Amino acid sequence: MLNAITDFLGKVDNFVWGLPLIILILATGVFLTVRLRGLQIIRFPLAIRYMFSSDEEDGNGEVSSFAALCTALSATIGTGNIVGVATAIVSGGPGALFWMWMAAIVGTATKYAECLLAVKYRVVEKDGHIIGGPFYYIENGMGKQFRWLAKIFAVFGIMVGLFGIGTFTQINGITSAVGNFFDADSVHYINLLGRDYSITIVISGIILTVFVALVLIGGLKRISNVAQVVVPFMAIVYVLVVLIILGLNITKIPAALVEIVEGAFGLRAFGGGMFGAMIVAMQKGIARGIFSNEAGLGSAPIAAAAAQSKEEVRQGLISMLGTFIDTIIICTMTGLSIVITGAWDMGLEGVAVTTKAFQMGLPFPDKVAAFILMICLVFFAFTTILGWDYYSEKCLEYIIGNKPKAITVYRWIYIACIFIGPYMTVQAVWTIADICNGLMAIPNLIALIALSGVVVSETNSFFERGVHKQIK
């Protein structure tokens, strides 16, 4: 029965993430890049300056622009950067990393556009709190007649929160890492519903569920407060650790880069297998890239809408940095460490791949290397769980209205999904996540193409007014 379900999910995943969606994602990013004249590259230094400026404190919103970015990063920097990269390379070969880069480069323009639109079309509720995101720029930007498309997005957003990025993949990644470290051979186990599980996995799952519940009760401000501290600290720690691996293996980096590029175009396959290998690398790389940086998915705009920002373009520039930080920096470093050490081709899966890369690449005992990765993964995934609860709650709020009691019930359902996540297989978890992500992206990408004229108009107006020169 379980194998039949897994096979069915695999077929659905291949259909959702077929060539049409891959082309739509890349085409949207390329289209926006062209219309914005490479803004994500040309205005990159300005985005960095805005991220560290403090001249928007009197703008409308619930949290600062930096806090909004950290909230978005808390949801994006998670298992996708550690486990997702590994599963992409194992399934699609080293070439999958190349397609993650391509998706990120054009996806930065996509992220800019969707976050700009989120601020422009956000809504202030009667009680003063702000809600915004793809559902509102679809309804208010494209017109009321497209509200059905906005609702479809919101439904898929809830699904991604409950069954995709938000719960199953994160808690499964955390407990797998903890289990591999403390009880790799499952010597101490318990039988649940006919299957044996390490007691370590059970205990860590319960502890994480309790901590998540305690934070979620505090709402957005508590989530953003936690994110502002945890995300920058853990990102820096993780980057420094991987830099050690790359530094000690610096002579292997050129060969790894060649392997990545050759794998991206199927050059290491033979005959008719070249095109097939390229498609698999592209499919897995783009799917995991979108999972990791969420460009085009429509999630980051929900956080951006709450920023204390007076200018839509300014917030778009700040928010687009999330894609660069997530994929170009963190995912690249993870991917290179996996390719350099060869951990991707050892018959391992999930977090075990990255763990092996750390053990082979770091000059520490295996237990120490595994512990470092486990700590990074725990904090990354923990903040992702928090961020996606906020996203999916806003999607629900759009559908049913501002009903605190209903939101509280949903929050407990979300917590319940976290509780059961550790007991699902790695393959099933990531397949379900891919399906939900793909379905959520479609209505958002349609809206971005339809509203690209608004994005270009707002951008041109911003720079013509010289607002970008007024930075404290």
Short mmCIF file of C-alpha atoms in Angstrom, two decimals:
data_model
loop_
_atom_site.label_atom_id
_atom_site.label_comp_id
_atom_site.label_asym_id
_atom_site.label_seq_id
_atom_site.Cartn_x
_atom_site.Cartn_y
_atom_site.Cartn_z
CA MET A 1 0.00 0.00 0.00
CA LEU A 2 2.78 2.41 0.99
CA ASN A 3 4.70 1.66 -2.21
CA ALA A 4 1.59 2.27 -4.30
CA ILE A 5 1.04 5.68 -2.65
CA THR A 6 4.69 6.58 -3.16
CA ASP A 7 4.52 5.61 -6.85
CA PHE A 8 1.34 7.65 -7.32
CA LEU A 9 2.87 10.70 -5.64
CA GLY A 10 5.94 10.29 -7.85
CA LYS A 11 3.79 10.38 -11.00
CA VAL A 12 1.92 13.46 -9.79
CA ASP A 13 5.23 15.14 -8.95
CA ASN A 14 6.63 14.42 -12.43
CA PHE A 15 3.46 15.83 -14.00
CA VAL A 16 3.41 19.01 -11.89
CA TRP A 17 7.14 19.60 -12.34
CA GLY A 18 7.14 18.72 -16.04
CA LEU A 19 8.59 20.93 -18.76
CA PRO A 20 5.59 23.34 -18.84
CA LEU A 21 6.10 24.52 -15.23
CA ILE A 22 9.89 24.61 -15.55
CA ILE A 23 9.55 26.76 -18.65
CA LEU A 24 6.95 29.00 -16.95
CA ILE A 25 9.21 29.64 -13.94
CA LEU A 26 12.31 30.38 -16.00
CA ALA A 27 10.39 32.36 -18.61
CA THR A 28 8.78 34.55 -15.94
CA GLY A 29 12.16 35.29 -14.39
CA VAL A 30 13.76 36.02 -17.77
CA PHE A 31 10.78 38.15 -18.83
CA LEU A 32 10.96 40.26 -15.67
CA THR A 33 14.76 40.49 -15.90
CA VAL A 34 14.49 41.88 -19.43
CA ARG A 35 11.65 44.30 -18.61
CA LEU A 36 13.53 45.54 -15.52
CA ARG A 37 16.80 45.76 -17.48
CA GLY A 38 18.75 43.48 -15.19
CA LEU A 39 17.76 45.40 -12.06
CA GLN A 40 18.72 42.53 -9.77
CA ILE A 41 22.34 42.93 -10.90
CA ILE A 42 22.58 46.67 -11.57
CA ARG A 43 20.81 47.70 -8.35
CA PHE A 44 22.33 45.00 -6.15
CA PRO A 45 24.68 47.43 -4.30
CA LEU A 46 21.71 49.73 -3.61
CA ALA A 47 19.76 46.80 -2.15
CA ILE A 48 22.64 46.09 0.23
CA ARG A 49 22.71 49.73 1.36
CA TYR A 50 18.95 49.71 1.93
CA MET A 51 19.16 46.56 4.02
CA PHE A 52 21.36 48.30 6.57
CA SER A 53 19.72 51.75 6.46
CA SER A 54 17.22 52.98 9.07
CA ASP A 55 15.24 55.61 7.18
CA GLU A 56 12.00 53.63 6.99
CA GLU A 57 11.18 53.37 10.67
CA ASP A 58 8.23 55.73 10.32
CA GLY A 59 6.68 53.84 7.40
CA ASN A 60 3.44 51.89 7.59
CA GLY A 61 3.77 48.32 8.71
CA GLU A 62 4.06 45.94 11.64
CA VAL A 63 7.80 45.15 11.56
CA SER A 64 10.96 46.79 10.19
CA SER A 65 12.14 46.12 6.64
CA PHE A 66 15.08 44.13 8.02
CA ALA A 67 12.76 42.11 10.25
CA ALA A 68 10.53 41.39 7.27
CA LEU A 69 13.58 40.14 5.34
CA CYS A 70 14.64 37.99 8.30
CA THR A 71 11.11 36.60 8.61
CA ALA A 72 11.22 35.70 4.92
CA LEU A 73 14.72 34.24 5.31
CA SER A 74 13.59 32.30 8.37
CA ALA A 75 11.10 30.56 6.10
CA THR A 76 13.49 30.07 3.19
CA ILE A 77 16.77 29.12 4.90
CA GLY A 78 15.93 25.66 6.15
CA THR A 79 16.20 22.04 5.12
CA GLY A 80 16.18 23.15 1.48
CA ASN A 81 19.69 24.52 1.94
CA ILE A 82 21.02 21.41 3.64
CA VAL A 83 18.81 18.45 2.74
CA GLY A 84 17.16 19.87 -0.40
CA VAL A 85 20.48 20.50 -2.14
CA ALA A 86 21.56 16.97 -1.27
CA THR A 87 18.39 15.35 -2.61
CA ALA A 88 18.63 17.43 -5.81
CA ILE A 89 22.22 16.33 -6.47
CA VAL A 90 21.53 12.70 -5.59
CA SER A 91 18.49 12.59 -7.91
CA GLY A 92 19.70 14.83 -10.73
CA GLY A 93 23.47 14.65 -10.41
CA PRO A 94 25.87 17.57 -9.78
CA GLY A 95 24.30 19.38 -12.74
CA ALA A 96 21.22 20.07 -10.63
CA LEU A 97 23.23 22.72 -8.77
CA PHE A 98 23.77 24.63 -12.02
CA TRP A 99 20.03 24.82 -12.61
CA MET A 100 19.54 25.98 -9.04
CA TRP A 101 21.85 28.88 -9.90
CA MET A 102 19.95 29.71 -13.08
CA ALA A 103 16.64 29.64 -11.24
CA ALA A 104 18.10 31.92 -8.55
CA ILE A 105 19.58 34.50 -10.94
CA VAL A 106 16.34 35.09 -12.81
CA GLY A 107 14.36 34.34 -9.65
CA THR A 108 15.87 37.38 -7.96
CA ALA A 109 13.94 39.58 -10.40
CA THR A 110 10.85 37.51 -9.67
CA LYS A 111 11.29 38.01 -5.93
CA TYR A 112 11.73 41.75 -6.42
CA ALA A 113 8.53 42.01 -8.47
CA GLU A 114 6.33 39.99 -6.14
CA CYS A 115 7.49 41.81 -2.99
CA LEU A 116 7.01 45.21 -4.65
CA LEU A 117 3.46 44.26 -5.60
CA ALA A 118 2.78 42.93 -2.09
CA VAL A 119 3.55 46.32 -0.52
CA LYS A 120 1.65 48.24 -3.19
CA TYR A 121 -1.57 46.25 -2.84
CA ARG A 122 -1.49 45.36 0.86
CA VAL A 123 -4.59 45.94 2.98
CA VAL A 124 -4.99 47.35 6.49
CA GLU A 125 -7.63 45.45 8.46
CA LYS A 126 -10.11 47.12 10.83
CA ASP A 127 -8.02 46.23 13.88
CA GLY A 128 -4.96 47.89 12.32
CA HIS A 129 -2.94 44.83 11.34
CA ILE A 130 -1.68 44.49 7.77
CA ILE A 131 -2.19 41.62 5.38
CA GLY A 132 -0.82 41.35 1.87
CA GLY A 133 0.62 38.97 -0.64
CA PRO A 134 -0.24 37.38 -4.00
CA PHE A 135 -3.91 36.96 -3.09
CA TYR A 136 -4.31 40.73 -2.75
CA TYR A 137 -2.25 41.78 -5.74
CA ILE A 138 -4.19 39.26 -7.80
CA GLU A 139 -7.54 40.59 -6.55
CA ASN A 140 -6.71 44.30 -6.37
CA GLY A 141 -4.18 44.43 -9.18
CA MET A 142 -5.69 42.13 -11.79
CA GLY A 143 -9.28 42.88 -10.75
CA LYS A 144 -12.10 41.40 -8.69
CA GLN A 145 -12.98 39.03 -11.55
CA PHE A 146 -9.75 37.15 -10.78
CA ARG A 147 -10.52 36.58 -7.12
CA TRP A 148 -10.99 32.89 -7.90
CA LEU A 149 -7.29 32.76 -8.88
CA ALA A 150 -6.35 34.50 -5.62
CA LYS A 151 -8.33 31.91 -3.65
CA ILE A 152 -6.63 29.07 -5.52
CA PHE A 153 -3.27 30.53 -4.53
CA ALA A 154 -4.39 30.85 -0.90
CA VAL A 155 -5.58 27.21 -0.82
CA PHE A 156 -2.28 25.96 -2.22
CA GLY A 157 -0.46 28.23 0.24
CA ILE A 158 -2.21 26.50 3.12
CA MET A 159 -1.30 23.12 1.61
CA VAL A 160 2.36 24.11 1.33
CA GLY A 161 2.32 25.19 4.98
CA LEU A 162 0.64 22.04 6.25
CA PHE A 163 2.10 19.43 3.88
CA GLY A 164 5.07 21.03 2.17
CA ILE A 165 7.86 23.39 3.19
CA GLY A 166 6.28 24.34 6.52
CA THR A 167 5.98 21.15 8.48
CA PHE A 168 6.78 17.68 7.14
CA THR A 169 10.12 18.41 5.46
CA GLN A 170 11.45 20.57 8.29
CA ILE A 171 10.61 18.36 11.24
CA ASN A 172 11.55 15.24 9.28
CA GLY A 173 14.94 16.76 8.48
CA ILE A 174 15.52 17.82 12.08
CA THR A 175 14.60 14.48 13.66
CA SER A 176 16.55 12.54 11.01
CA ALA A 177 19.67 14.58 11.79
CA VAL A 178 19.18 14.16 15.54
CA GLY A 179 18.52 10.44 15.09
CA ASN A 180 21.62 9.95 12.92
CA PHE A 181 23.75 11.66 15.54
CA PHE A 182 22.48 10.06 18.75
CA ASP A 183 21.23 6.69 17.51
CA ALA A 184 22.34 6.08 13.93
CA ASP A 185 21.69 2.32 14.09
CA SER A 186 18.29 2.69 15.85
CA VAL A 187 19.47 0.50 18.72
CA HIS A 188 16.87 2.07 20.98
CA TYR A 189 13.56 1.99 19.18
CA ILE A 190 9.82 1.89 19.68
CA ASN A 191 7.15 0.33 17.46
CA LEU A 192 4.45 2.74 16.27
CA LEU A 193 1.70 1.67 13.87
CA GLY A 194 3.65 -1.37 12.74
CA ARG A 195 6.95 0.43 12.11
CA ASP A 196 10.06 0.81 14.26
CA TYR A 197 11.28 4.32 15.10
CA SER A 198 14.31 5.41 17.07
CA ILE A 199 13.35 6.71 20.50
CA THR A 200 15.65 9.66 19.74
CA ILE A 201 13.46 10.64 16.79
CA VAL A 202 10.29 10.36 18.88
CA ILE A 203 11.68 12.46 21.75
CA SER A 204 13.21 15.14 19.51
CA GLY A 205 9.95 15.39 17.56
CA ILE A 206 7.97 15.98 20.73
CA ILE A 207 10.44 18.58 22.05
CA LEU A 208 10.47 20.52 18.77
CA THR A 209 6.68 20.45 18.62
CA VAL A 210 6.44 21.94 22.11
CA PHE A 211 8.95 24.73 21.33
CA VAL A 212 7.18 25.59 18.09
CA ALA A 213 3.85 25.79 19.91
CA LEU A 214 5.31 28.17 22.51
CA VAL A 215 6.60 30.58 19.84
CA LEU A 216 3.57 30.45 17.54
CA ILE A 217 1.29 31.62 20.33
CA GLY A 218 3.08 34.99 20.19
CA GLY A 219 2.22 35.69 16.54
CA LEU A 220 4.24 37.68 13.95
CA LYS A 221 6.16 39.93 16.34
CA ARG A 222 7.51 37.00 18.33
CA ILE A 223 8.35 35.11 15.13
CA SER A 224 10.19 38.13 13.70
CA ASN A 225 12.02 38.73 17.01
CA VAL A 226 13.27 35.14 17.03
CA ALA A 227 14.16 35.30 13.32
CA GLN A 228 16.21 38.52 13.66
CA VAL A 229 18.48 36.80 16.18
CA VAL A 230 18.62 33.19 15.00
CA VAL A 231 18.75 33.57 11.20
CA PRO A 232 21.79 35.89 10.86
CA PHE A 233 23.72 34.02 13.57
CA MET A 234 23.13 30.52 12.18
CA ALA A 235 23.69 31.64 8.57
CA ILE A 236 27.10 33.04 9.54
CA VAL A 237 28.03 29.93 11.53
CA TYR A 238 27.01 27.62 8.68
CA VAL A 239 28.86 29.66 6.05
CA LEU A 240 32.05 29.72 8.16
CA VAL A 241 31.94 25.94 8.68
CA VAL A 242 31.44 25.19 4.97
CA LEU A 243 34.21 27.68 4.11
CA ILE A 244 36.56 25.44 6.12
CA ILE A 245 35.55 22.46 3.94
CA LEU A 246 36.02 24.43 0.73
CA GLY A 247 39.30 25.96 1.95
CA LEU A 248 40.79 22.56 2.78
CA ASN A 249 39.69 21.24 -0.62
CA ILE A 250 40.30 24.36 -2.69
CA THR A 251 42.26 22.49 -5.38
CA LYS A 252 39.20 20.31 -6.06
CA ILE A 253 36.82 23.22 -6.68
CA PRO A 254 37.69 23.76 -10.41
CA ALA A 255 37.06 20.09 -11.21
CA ALA A 256 33.80 20.20 -9.22
CA LEU A 257 32.62 23.23 -11.20
CA VAL A 258 33.39 21.43 -14.48
CA GLU A 259 31.46 18.40 -13.25
CA ILE A 260 28.50 20.61 -12.33
CA VAL A 261 28.37 22.33 -15.74
CA GLU A 262 28.84 19.09 -17.68
CA GLY A 263 26.16 17.41 -15.60
CA ALA A 264 23.75 20.29 -16.21
CA PHE A 265 23.75 19.60 -19.95
CA GLY A 266 23.98 15.83 -19.77
CA LEU A 267 27.53 15.82 -21.15
CA ARG A 268 28.52 12.96 -18.88
CA ALA A 269 25.72 10.75 -20.23
CA PHE A 270 26.03 8.82 -23.48
CA GLY A 271 23.97 8.84 -26.66
CA GLY A 272 20.24 9.42 -26.22
CA GLY A 273 20.74 9.66 -22.48
CA MET A 274 22.17 13.17 -22.75
CA PHE A 275 18.82 14.91 -23.17
CA GLY A 276 17.18 12.79 -20.48
CA ALA A 277 20.01 13.49 -18.03
CA MET A 278 19.74 17.21 -18.75
CA ILE A 279 15.98 17.21 -18.14
CA VAL A 280 16.34 15.34 -14.84
CA ALA A 281 19.10 17.72 -13.67
CA MET A 282 16.99 20.71 -14.71
CA GLN A 283 13.84 19.34 -13.07
CA LYS A 284 15.47 18.49 -9.75
CA GLY A 285 17.62 21.63 -9.67
CA ILE A 286 14.80 24.06 -10.39
CA ALA A 287 12.33 22.24 -8.13
CA ARG A 288 14.76 22.24 -5.19
CA GLY A 289 15.88 25.78 -6.05
CA ILE A 290 12.31 27.03 -5.82
CA PHE A 291 11.85 25.01 -2.63
CA SER A 292 14.92 26.66 -1.16
CA ASN A 293 14.65 30.33 -2.21
CA GLU A 294 10.88 30.37 -2.90
CA ALA A 295 11.27 32.89 -5.76
CA GLY A 296 8.00 32.91 -7.67
CA LEU A 297 6.31 30.78 -5.07
CA GLY A 298 4.54 33.79 -3.56
CA SER A 299 5.53 33.28 0.08
CA ALA A 300 8.06 36.07 0.68
CA PRO A 301 5.56 38.77 -0.43
CA ILE A 302 3.38 37.85 2.55
CA ALA A 303 6.21 38.83 4.91
CA ALA A 304 7.23 41.85 2.81
CA ALA A 305 3.68 43.24 3.03
CA ALA A 306 4.10 43.69 6.79
CA ALA A 307 7.26 45.80 6.47
CA GLN A 308 7.40 49.41 7.69
CA SER A 309 8.10 50.69 4.22
CA LYS A 310 7.00 53.89 2.50
CA GLU A 311 8.29 52.79 -0.88
CA GLU A 312 7.33 49.58 -2.71
CA VAL A 313 10.54 49.53 -4.75
CA ARG A 314 12.70 49.86 -1.65
CA GLN A 315 11.14 46.80 -0.05
CA GLY A 316 11.37 44.90 -3.31
CA LEU A 317 15.10 45.56 -3.45
CA ILE A 318 15.61 44.46 0.15
CA SER A 319 13.49 41.35 -0.25
CA MET A 320 15.23 40.19 -3.42
CA LEU A 321 18.44 39.78 -1.40
CA GLY A 322 16.81 36.76 0.20
CA THR A 323 17.21 34.77 -3.03
CA PHE A 324 20.87 35.70 -3.33
CA ILE A 325 21.67 34.84 0.30
CA ASP A 326 19.70 31.61 0.22
CA THR A 327 20.78 30.05 -3.08
CA ILE A 328 23.83 31.81 -4.49
CA ILE A 329 25.62 31.75 -1.12
CA ILE A 330 24.30 29.02 1.16
CA CYS A 331 23.04 26.42 -1.36
CA THR A 332 26.16 26.83 -3.49
CA MET A 333 28.41 26.19 -0.53
CA THR A 334 26.44 23.12 0.48
CA GLY A 335 26.39 21.80 -3.09
CA LEU A 336 30.11 22.31 -3.63
CA SER A 337 30.96 20.49 -0.39
CA ILE A 338 28.79 17.55 -1.48
CA VAL A 339 30.28 17.36 -5.00
CA ILE A 340 33.88 17.85 -3.85
CA THR A 341 33.68 15.05 -1.28
CA GLY A 342 31.67 12.74 -3.54
CA ALA A 343 29.09 12.22 -0.80
CA TRP A 344 26.26 12.40 -3.35
CA ASP A 345 27.32 9.13 -5.02
CA MET A 346 27.55 6.85 -1.99
CA GLY A 347 24.02 5.45 -1.88
CA LEU A 348 22.92 7.81 0.87
CA GLU A 349 19.81 10.00 0.96
CA GLY A 350 18.52 13.11 2.69
CA VAL A 351 20.49 14.66 5.51
CA ALA A 352 22.87 11.68 5.56
CA VAL A 353 24.44 12.98 2.32
CA THR A 354 25.34 16.38 3.76
CA THR A 355 26.40 14.81 7.03
CA LYS A 356 28.83 12.57 5.13
CA ALA A 357 30.18 15.59 3.25
CA PHE A 358 30.82 17.38 6.55
CA GLN A 359 32.50 14.32 8.05
CA MET A 360 34.76 13.89 5.03
CA GLY A 361 35.52 17.59 4.57
CA LEU A 362 36.02 18.90 8.10
CA PRO A 363 39.21 18.24 10.10
CA PHE A 364 37.17 17.10 13.08
CA PRO A 365 36.07 13.72 14.38
CA ASP A 366 32.95 12.41 12.61
CA LYS A 367 30.80 12.94 15.70
CA VAL A 368 31.82 16.60 15.97
CA ALA A 369 31.16 17.25 12.26
CA ALA A 370 27.76 15.57 12.48
CA PHE A 371 26.92 17.57 15.62
CA ILE A 372 27.75 20.90 13.93
CA LEU A 373 25.48 20.08 10.98
CA MET A 374 22.74 18.86 13.28
CA ILE A 375 22.73 22.14 15.24
CA CYS A 376 22.63 24.24 12.05
CA LEU A 377 19.82 22.15 10.62
CA VAL A 378 17.80 22.28 13.83
CA PHE A 379 17.86 26.07 13.98
CA PHE A 380 17.36 26.59 10.24
CA ALA A 381 14.41 24.23 10.09
CA PHE A 382 12.93 25.55 13.34
CA THR A 383 12.72 29.11 12.02
CA THR A 384 11.31 27.85 8.71
CA ILE A 385 8.48 26.15 10.58
CA LEU A 386 7.69 29.45 12.31
CA GLY A 387 7.79 31.50 9.12
CA TRP A 388 5.54 29.15 7.19
CA ASP A 389 2.95 29.11 9.92
CA TYR A 390 2.67 32.87 9.46
CA TYR A 391 2.43 32.53 5.68
CA SER A 392 -0.24 29.85 5.73
CA GLU A 393 -2.24 31.67 8.42
CA LYS A 394 -2.40 34.75 6.17
CA CYS A 395 -3.59 32.56 3.29
CA LEU A 396 -6.33 31.20 5.52
CA GLU A 397 -7.22 34.69 6.75
CA TYR A 398 -7.69 35.83 3.15
CA ILE A 399 -10.21 33.04 2.53
CA ILE A 400 -12.24 33.17 5.78
CA GLY A 401 -11.57 36.72 6.98
CA ASN A 402 -10.07 37.92 10.25
CA LYS A 403 -11.42 35.26 12.62
CA PRO A 404 -9.02 34.75 15.55
CA LYS A 405 -10.70 31.59 16.83
CA ALA A 406 -10.47 29.88 13.43
CA ILE A 407 -6.82 30.94 13.11
CA THR A 408 -6.10 29.45 16.55
CA VAL A 409 -7.68 26.14 15.49
CA TYR A 410 -5.57 26.16 12.33
CA ARG A 411 -2.45 26.86 14.39
CA TRP A 412 -3.07 23.70 16.40
CA ILE A 413 -3.63 21.69 13.21
CA TYR A 414 -0.31 23.05 11.98
CA ILE A 415 1.35 21.95 15.21
CA ALA A 416 -0.25 18.49 14.81
CA CYS A 417 1.32 18.19 11.34
CA ILE A 418 4.70 18.97 12.89
CA PHE A 419 4.09 16.22 15.41
CA ILE A 420 3.49 13.53 12.76
CA GLY A 421 6.22 14.70 10.35
CA PRO A 422 9.05 12.58 11.84
CA TYR A 423 7.21 9.36 11.04
CA MET A 424 7.04 9.86 7.27
CA THR A 425 9.64 8.60 4.78
CA VAL A 426 12.13 11.05 3.27
CA GLN A 427 10.99 10.31 -0.28
CA ALA A 428 7.30 10.83 0.49
CA VAL A 429 7.97 14.04 2.40
CA TRP A 430 9.93 15.71 -0.39
CA THR A 431 7.60 14.50 -3.14
CA ILE A 432 4.56 15.98 -1.38
CA ALA A 433 6.48 19.23 -0.82
CA ASP A 434 7.40 19.46 -4.52
CA ILE A 435 3.79 18.95 -5.61
CA CYS A 436 2.42 21.61 -3.27
CA ASN A 437 5.15 24.10 -4.24
CA GLY A 438 4.48 23.68 -7.92
CA LEU A 439 0.73 24.16 -7.56
CA MET A 440 1.23 27.29 -5.42
CA ALA A 441 3.63 28.85 -7.90
CA ILE A 442 1.30 28.70 -10.94
CA PRO A 443 -1.29 31.37 -9.97
CA ASN A 444 1.45 33.64 -8.61
CA LEU A 445 3.49 33.45 -11.82
CA ILE A 446 0.39 34.24 -13.88
CA ALA A 447 -0.18 37.34 -11.75
CA LEU A 448 3.44 38.48 -12.03
CA ILE A 449 3.30 38.35 -15.82
CA ALA A 450 -0.06 40.14 -15.88
CA LEU A 451 1.15 42.89 -13.51
CA SER A 452 4.67 43.26 -14.91
CA GLY A 453 3.68 46.64 -16.35
CA VAL A 454 2.85 47.90 -12.85
CA VAL A 455 6.22 46.68 -11.58
CA VAL A 456 8.10 48.45 -14.37
CA SER A 457 6.06 51.66 -13.92
CA GLU A 458 6.66 51.78 -10.14
CA THR A 459 10.35 51.05 -10.61
CA ASN A 460 10.85 53.76 -13.22
CA SER A 461 8.94 56.30 -11.11
CA PHE A 462 11.06 55.49 -8.04
CA PHE A 463 14.38 56.11 -9.78
CA GLU A 464 13.13 59.10 -11.78
CA ARG A 465 12.12 60.77 -8.49
CA GLY A 466 15.61 60.17 -7.15
CA VAL A 467 14.32 58.47 -4.00
CA HIS A 468 17.25 56.03 -4.15
CA LYS A 469 19.67 58.88 -3.41
CA GLN A 470 18.00 59.63 -0.07
CA ILE A 471 19.57 57.00 2.15
CA LYS A 472 20.60 57.63 5.76
#
